[in-house]
Amino acid sequence: MIAHFPNEMTTKWKMDQTGKIKERIAKARAITVLTGAGISADSGIPTFRGEVGLWRNFRAEDLATPGAFARNPRLVWEWYDWRRGIIASKSPNAGHQALVEMEKRCPRFTLITQNVDGFHALAGNRNIVELHGNIWKVRCTQCGQVSVNRDVPIQILPYCKPASGGCGGLLRPHIVWFGEALDSRDIEKSMAALQSCDLMLVIGTSGVVWPAASFAEVAKSSGAYVVEVNLDPSAHSIVVDEVLLGRASEALPRLLS
Ligand code: OAD
């Protein structure tokens, strides 16, 4: 079922739908949430697809693959430094805050995010799987050590500091690039949460990047009720039980009110 938020004609149905989902949230013993770039869009962080998405103006092949980094690490770092600057100047919005409240109310709550901005942790969520990594973490290409680096701008190129016990190797963003495998522990934790939840929310993701694109189906086939919150219908919309069309920063607080 699909309902549009701002449409007056569907006001009654919209309220019915909202009420139904609110009840599901209140009764759920285990909620698993999957978020994508759409939840941070209202904070002013660009999404990837759509008319003003990052992949409209940049080629992922040049910036977000191991090959791109091997060819031109400076260019890749400059792009991530630009994105770090944008994220550092923004903050989590009411949609992120609503998920913090949801975690407080629900006995078992897992938040799987494809976002690398770190906003869910900043907002206050605890049980988070950062499926695609975190833009504030760096990883040494030589020794593999992962560390937090919040410098804006970051030194380009950054190296694993020998003065702090590092090996001197070149650092890369701790982000899963196209063509790379996800951390198997993140997949295991996600699968366990998807297969054991009674309610799943899919928020602000286009549903075209695997394996996250399959998560709604995993939860549904394991018996969960699945609700999508998105500005527009997505690849998930035919799989889920309810599609709530609207901005995450408006729709999510309403579901918790
Ligand atoms: P996309 O940019 O593909 O999709 C963003 C989704 O958010 C779309 O479905 C929009 O309709 C929706 N949206 C936009 N604004 C919204 C709002 N205010 N409220 C609710 N929904 C809104 O982003 P992702 O699906 O997250 O991977 O992309 C998945 C992955 O592809 C990213 O993690 C990234 C990218 O390449 C890596 O960088 C590894």
Coordinates of C-alpha atoms and ligand atoms in Angstrom, one line a residue:
M1 CA 0.0 0.0 0.0
I2 CA 1.3 3.4 -0.9
A3 CA 0.2 6.7 0.7
H4 CA 1.5 10.2 -0.1
F5 CA 2.1 12.4 2.9
P6 CA 1.4 15.9 1.5
N7 CA -1.8 14.9 -0.4
E8 CA -5.0 16.4 1.3
M9 CA -7.2 13.8 -0.5
T10 CA -5.5 11.0 1.3
T11 CA -5.5 12.6 4.7
K12 CA -7.8 10.0 6.3
W13 CA -6.0 7.0 4.8
K14 CA -2.7 8.6 5.7
M15 CA -3.8 8.8 9.3
D16 CA -5.0 5.2 9.2
Q17 CA -1.8 4.1 7.7
T18 CA 0.3 6.1 10.2
G19 CA -1.8 4.8 13.1
K20 CA -1.4 1.2 11.9
I21 CA 2.4 1.6 11.7
K22 CA 2.6 3.3 15.1
E23 CA 0.8 0.4 16.6
R24 CA 3.3 -2.1 15.0
I25 CA 6.1 0.0 16.4
A26 CA 4.6 0.0 19.9
K27 CA 4.0 -3.7 19.9
A28 CA 7.3 -4.8 18.3
R29 CA 9.7 -6.8 20.4
A30 CA 12.4 -6.6 17.8
I31 CA 12.9 -3.9 15.2
T32 CA 15.5 -3.8 12.5
V33 CA 16.0 -0.7 10.5
L34 CA 17.9 -0.2 7.3
T35 CA 18.8 3.4 6.4
G36 CA 20.3 5.0 3.3
A37 CA 21.3 8.4 2.1
G38 CA 17.7 9.7 2.2
I39 CA 17.7 9.9 6.0
S40 CA 20.6 12.3 5.9
A41 CA 19.3 14.3 2.9
D42 CA 17.2 16.6 5.2
S43 CA 20.5 17.4 7.1
G44 CA 21.9 18.7 3.8
I45 CA 24.0 15.7 2.9
P46 CA 23.8 14.9 -0.8
T47 CA 22.4 11.5 -1.8
F48 CA 24.0 9.4 -4.5
R49 CA 21.2 8.9 -7.1
G50 CA 18.4 11.1 -8.3
E51 CA 18.6 14.4 -10.0
V52 CA 21.1 16.0 -7.7
G53 CA 22.8 12.9 -6.5
L54 CA 26.6 12.6 -6.3
W55 CA 26.8 10.0 -9.0
R56 CA 25.2 12.5 -11.4
N57 CA 28.3 14.7 -11.2
F58 CA 31.0 12.2 -10.3
R59 CA 32.0 8.8 -11.7
A60 CA 32.1 6.1 -9.0
E61 CA 34.8 4.4 -11.1
D62 CA 37.1 7.4 -10.6
L63 CA 36.5 7.9 -6.9
A64 CA 35.1 4.9 -5.1
T65 CA 36.9 1.8 -6.3
P66 CA 40.2 0.2 -5.2
G67 CA 41.5 0.8 -8.8
A68 CA 40.7 4.5 -8.6
F69 CA 42.7 4.7 -5.3
A70 CA 45.7 2.8 -6.8
R71 CA 45.7 5.1 -9.9
N72 CA 45.2 8.4 -8.1
P73 CA 45.0 8.4 -4.3
R74 CA 45.3 12.2 -4.2
L75 CA 42.1 12.7 -6.3
V76 CA 40.2 10.1 -4.2
W77 CA 41.3 11.7 -0.9
E78 CA 40.4 15.2 -2.2
W79 CA 36.8 13.9 -2.9
Y80 CA 36.5 12.4 0.5
D81 CA 38.0 15.5 2.1
W82 CA 35.3 17.6 0.3
R83 CA 32.6 15.2 1.6
R84 CA 34.0 15.2 5.1
G85 CA 33.9 19.0 5.0
I86 CA 30.2 18.9 4.1
I87 CA 29.3 16.4 6.8
A88 CA 31.3 18.2 9.5
S89 CA 29.2 21.3 8.9
K90 CA 25.8 19.5 9.2
S91 CA 24.1 17.6 12.0
P92 CA 21.6 14.8 12.5
N93 CA 18.0 15.7 11.9
A94 CA 14.6 14.8 13.5
G95 CA 14.6 11.5 11.5
H96 CA 17.8 10.4 13.2
Q97 CA 16.5 11.5 16.5
A98 CA 13.3 9.5 16.1
L99 CA 15.4 6.3 15.6
V100 CA 17.1 7.1 18.9
E101 CA 13.7 7.2 20.6
M102 CA 12.7 4.0 18.8
E103 CA 15.8 2.2 20.1
K104 CA 15.0 3.3 23.7
R105 CA 11.4 1.9 23.4
C106 CA 12.1 -1.4 21.7
P107 CA 13.6 -4.4 23.6
R108 CA 15.7 -5.5 20.6
F109 CA 16.7 -2.9 18.1
T110 CA 19.3 -3.0 15.3
L111 CA 20.1 -0.2 13.0
I112 CA 21.8 -1.2 9.8
T113 CA 23.0 1.8 7.8
Q114 CA 24.6 2.2 4.4
N115 CA 25.6 5.8 5.4
V116 CA 29.1 6.6 6.2
D117 CA 28.4 10.0 7.8
G118 CA 28.3 8.7 11.4
F119 CA 25.1 10.6 12.1
H120 CA 23.2 7.7 13.7
A121 CA 25.9 7.3 16.4
L122 CA 26.2 11.1 16.8
A123 CA 22.4 11.3 17.3
G124 CA 22.7 8.6 20.1
N125 CA 21.8 5.2 18.6
R126 CA 23.8 2.4 20.1
N127 CA 23.3 -0.9 18.2
I128 CA 24.5 0.2 14.8
V129 CA 26.0 -1.8 11.9
E130 CA 27.8 0.6 9.5
L131 CA 27.7 -1.6 6.5
H132 CA 29.7 0.6 4.2
G133 CA 32.2 1.9 6.7
N134 CA 32.6 5.4 8.2
I135 CA 34.0 8.5 6.6
W136 CA 35.7 9.5 9.9
K137 CA 37.8 6.3 10.0
V138 CA 41.0 5.7 8.1
R139 CA 42.7 2.4 7.4
C140 CA 46.4 1.7 6.6
T141 CA 46.9 0.1 3.2
Q142 CA 50.1 -1.6 4.6
C143 CA 49.4 -2.7 8.2
G144 CA 45.5 -2.6 8.1
Q145 CA 45.2 -0.6 11.3
V146 CA 41.9 1.3 11.5
S147 CA 41.8 4.6 13.4
V148 CA 39.5 7.6 13.9
N149 CA 40.6 10.8 12.0
R150 CA 38.3 13.9 12.3
D151 CA 40.7 16.4 10.6
V152 CA 39.0 18.8 8.3
P153 CA 40.7 19.3 6.0
I154 CA 42.6 16.0 6.3
Q155 CA 46.3 16.1 5.3
I156 CA 46.6 14.9 1.7
L157 CA 48.1 12.4 1.5
P158 CA 47.7 11.0 5.0
Y159 CA 50.1 8.3 6.3
C160 CA 50.1 5.8 9.2
K161 CA 52.1 7.9 11.7
P162 CA 55.3 6.2 12.8
A163 CA 55.4 8.7 15.8
S164 CA 52.2 7.0 17.1
G165 CA 53.4 3.5 16.5
G166 CA 52.2 3.4 12.8
C167 CA 54.0 1.8 10.0
G168 CA 54.3 4.8 7.7
G169 CA 52.0 3.3 5.0
L170 CA 49.5 5.2 3.0
L171 CA 46.0 5.6 4.7
R172 CA 42.8 5.1 2.8
P173 CA 39.2 5.9 3.8
H174 CA 37.7 3.1 5.9
I175 CA 34.8 2.7 3.4
V176 CA 33.7 -0.2 1.4
W177 CA 34.2 0.7 -2.2
F178 CA 32.6 -0.8 -5.3
G179 CA 34.1 -4.2 -6.0
E180 CA 35.1 -4.8 -2.4
A181 CA 33.6 -7.3 0.1
L182 CA 31.7 -6.2 3.1
D183 CA 33.0 -7.1 6.5
S184 CA 31.6 -10.7 7.2
R185 CA 30.9 -9.8 10.8
D186 CA 28.6 -7.0 9.7
I187 CA 26.8 -9.3 7.3
E188 CA 26.3 -11.9 10.0
K189 CA 25.0 -9.4 12.5
S190 CA 22.7 -7.9 9.9
M191 CA 21.3 -11.3 8.8
A192 CA 20.7 -12.3 12.4
A193 CA 18.8 -9.1 13.1
L194 CA 16.8 -9.3 9.9
Q195 CA 15.8 -13.0 10.4
S196 CA 14.7 -12.4 14.0
C197 CA 12.8 -9.1 13.9
D198 CA 9.0 -8.7 13.9
L199 CA 9.2 -5.3 12.3
M200 CA 11.6 -3.9 9.7
L201 CA 11.8 -0.3 8.5
V202 CA 13.6 0.6 5.3
I203 CA 14.3 4.3 5.2
G204 CA 15.6 6.5 2.4
T205 CA 17.4 4.0 0.3
S206 CA 17.0 3.4 -3.5
G207 CA 17.5 -0.4 -3.0
V208 CA 19.9 -0.9 -5.9
V209 CA 23.2 -1.6 -4.0
W210 CA 23.7 -5.2 -2.9
P211 CA 23.6 -6.8 -0.4
A212 CA 21.5 -4.2 1.4
A213 CA 19.1 -4.3 -1.5
S214 CA 18.1 -7.8 -0.5
F215 CA 17.6 -7.1 3.2
A216 CA 13.9 -6.2 3.1
E217 CA 13.2 -9.6 1.3
V218 CA 15.2 -11.4 3.9
A219 CA 13.2 -9.9 6.8
K220 CA 9.9 -10.4 4.9
S221 CA 10.6 -14.0 4.1
S222 CA 11.5 -14.5 7.8
G223 CA 8.1 -13.3 8.8
A224 CA 8.6 -9.6 9.6
Y225 CA 6.2 -6.8 8.7
V226 CA 8.2 -4.5 6.5
V227 CA 7.6 -0.7 6.2
E228 CA 9.3 1.6 3.8
V229 CA 9.7 5.3 4.4
N230 CA 10.9 7.2 1.3
L231 CA 10.3 10.4 -0.6
D232 CA 9.5 8.4 -3.7
P233 CA 8.8 4.7 -4.5
S234 CA 12.0 2.7 -4.8
A235 CA 13.1 -0.8 -5.8
H236 CA 11.9 -1.9 -2.3
S237 CA 8.4 -0.7 -2.7
I238 CA 7.1 -3.9 -4.4
V239 CA 8.6 -6.1 -1.7
V240 CA 7.4 -4.3 1.5
D241 CA 4.0 -4.4 3.3
E242 CA 3.6 -0.6 3.5
V243 CA 5.1 2.4 1.7
L244 CA 5.0 5.6 3.6
L245 CA 5.9 8.4 1.1
G246 CA 7.4 11.5 2.7
R247 CA 10.5 13.0 4.1
A248 CA 12.2 10.8 6.7
S249 CA 12.7 13.9 9.0
E250 CA 8.9 14.4 9.0
A251 CA 7.5 10.9 8.7
L252 CA 9.6 9.2 11.4
P253 CA 8.9 11.7 14.3
R254 CA 5.1 11.3 13.4
L255 CA 5.4 7.5 13.8
L256 CA 6.9 8.0 17.3
S257 CA 4.6 10.8 18.5
Ligands
OAD1 P1 20.6 6.7 -3.0 O1 21.1 8.0 -3.4 O2 20.7 5.6 -4.1 O3 19.0 6.7 -2.7 C1 18.5 7.7 -1.8 C2 17.1 7.4 -1.5 O4 16.6 8.3 -0.5 C3 16.2 7.5 -2.8 O5 15.3 6.4 -2.8 C4 15.4 8.8 -2.5 O6 14.1 8.7 -3.0 C5 15.3 8.8 -1.0 N1 15.2 10.1 -0.4 C6 15.8 11.3 -0.7 N2 15.5 12.3 0.1 C7 14.7 11.7 1.1 C8 14.1 12.2 2.3 N3 14.2 13.5 2.7 N4 13.4 11.3 3.1 C9 13.3 10.0 2.7 N5 13.8 9.5 1.6 C10 14.6 10.3 0.8 O7 21.3 6.3 -1.7 P2 21.5 4.8 -1.0 O8 20.3 3.9 -1.3 O9 21.8 5.0 0.4 O10 27.7 3.3 -1.4 O11 22.8 4.3 -1.8 C11 23.3 3.1 -1.4 C12 24.8 3.1 -1.6 O12 25.1 3.5 -3.0 C13 25.5 4.1 -0.8 O13 25.8 3.7 0.5 C14 26.8 4.4 -1.5 C15 26.2 4.5 -2.9 O14 27.1 4.2 -3.9 C16 29.0 3.4 -1.3 O15 29.5 4.5 -1.4 C17 29.7 2.2 -1.0

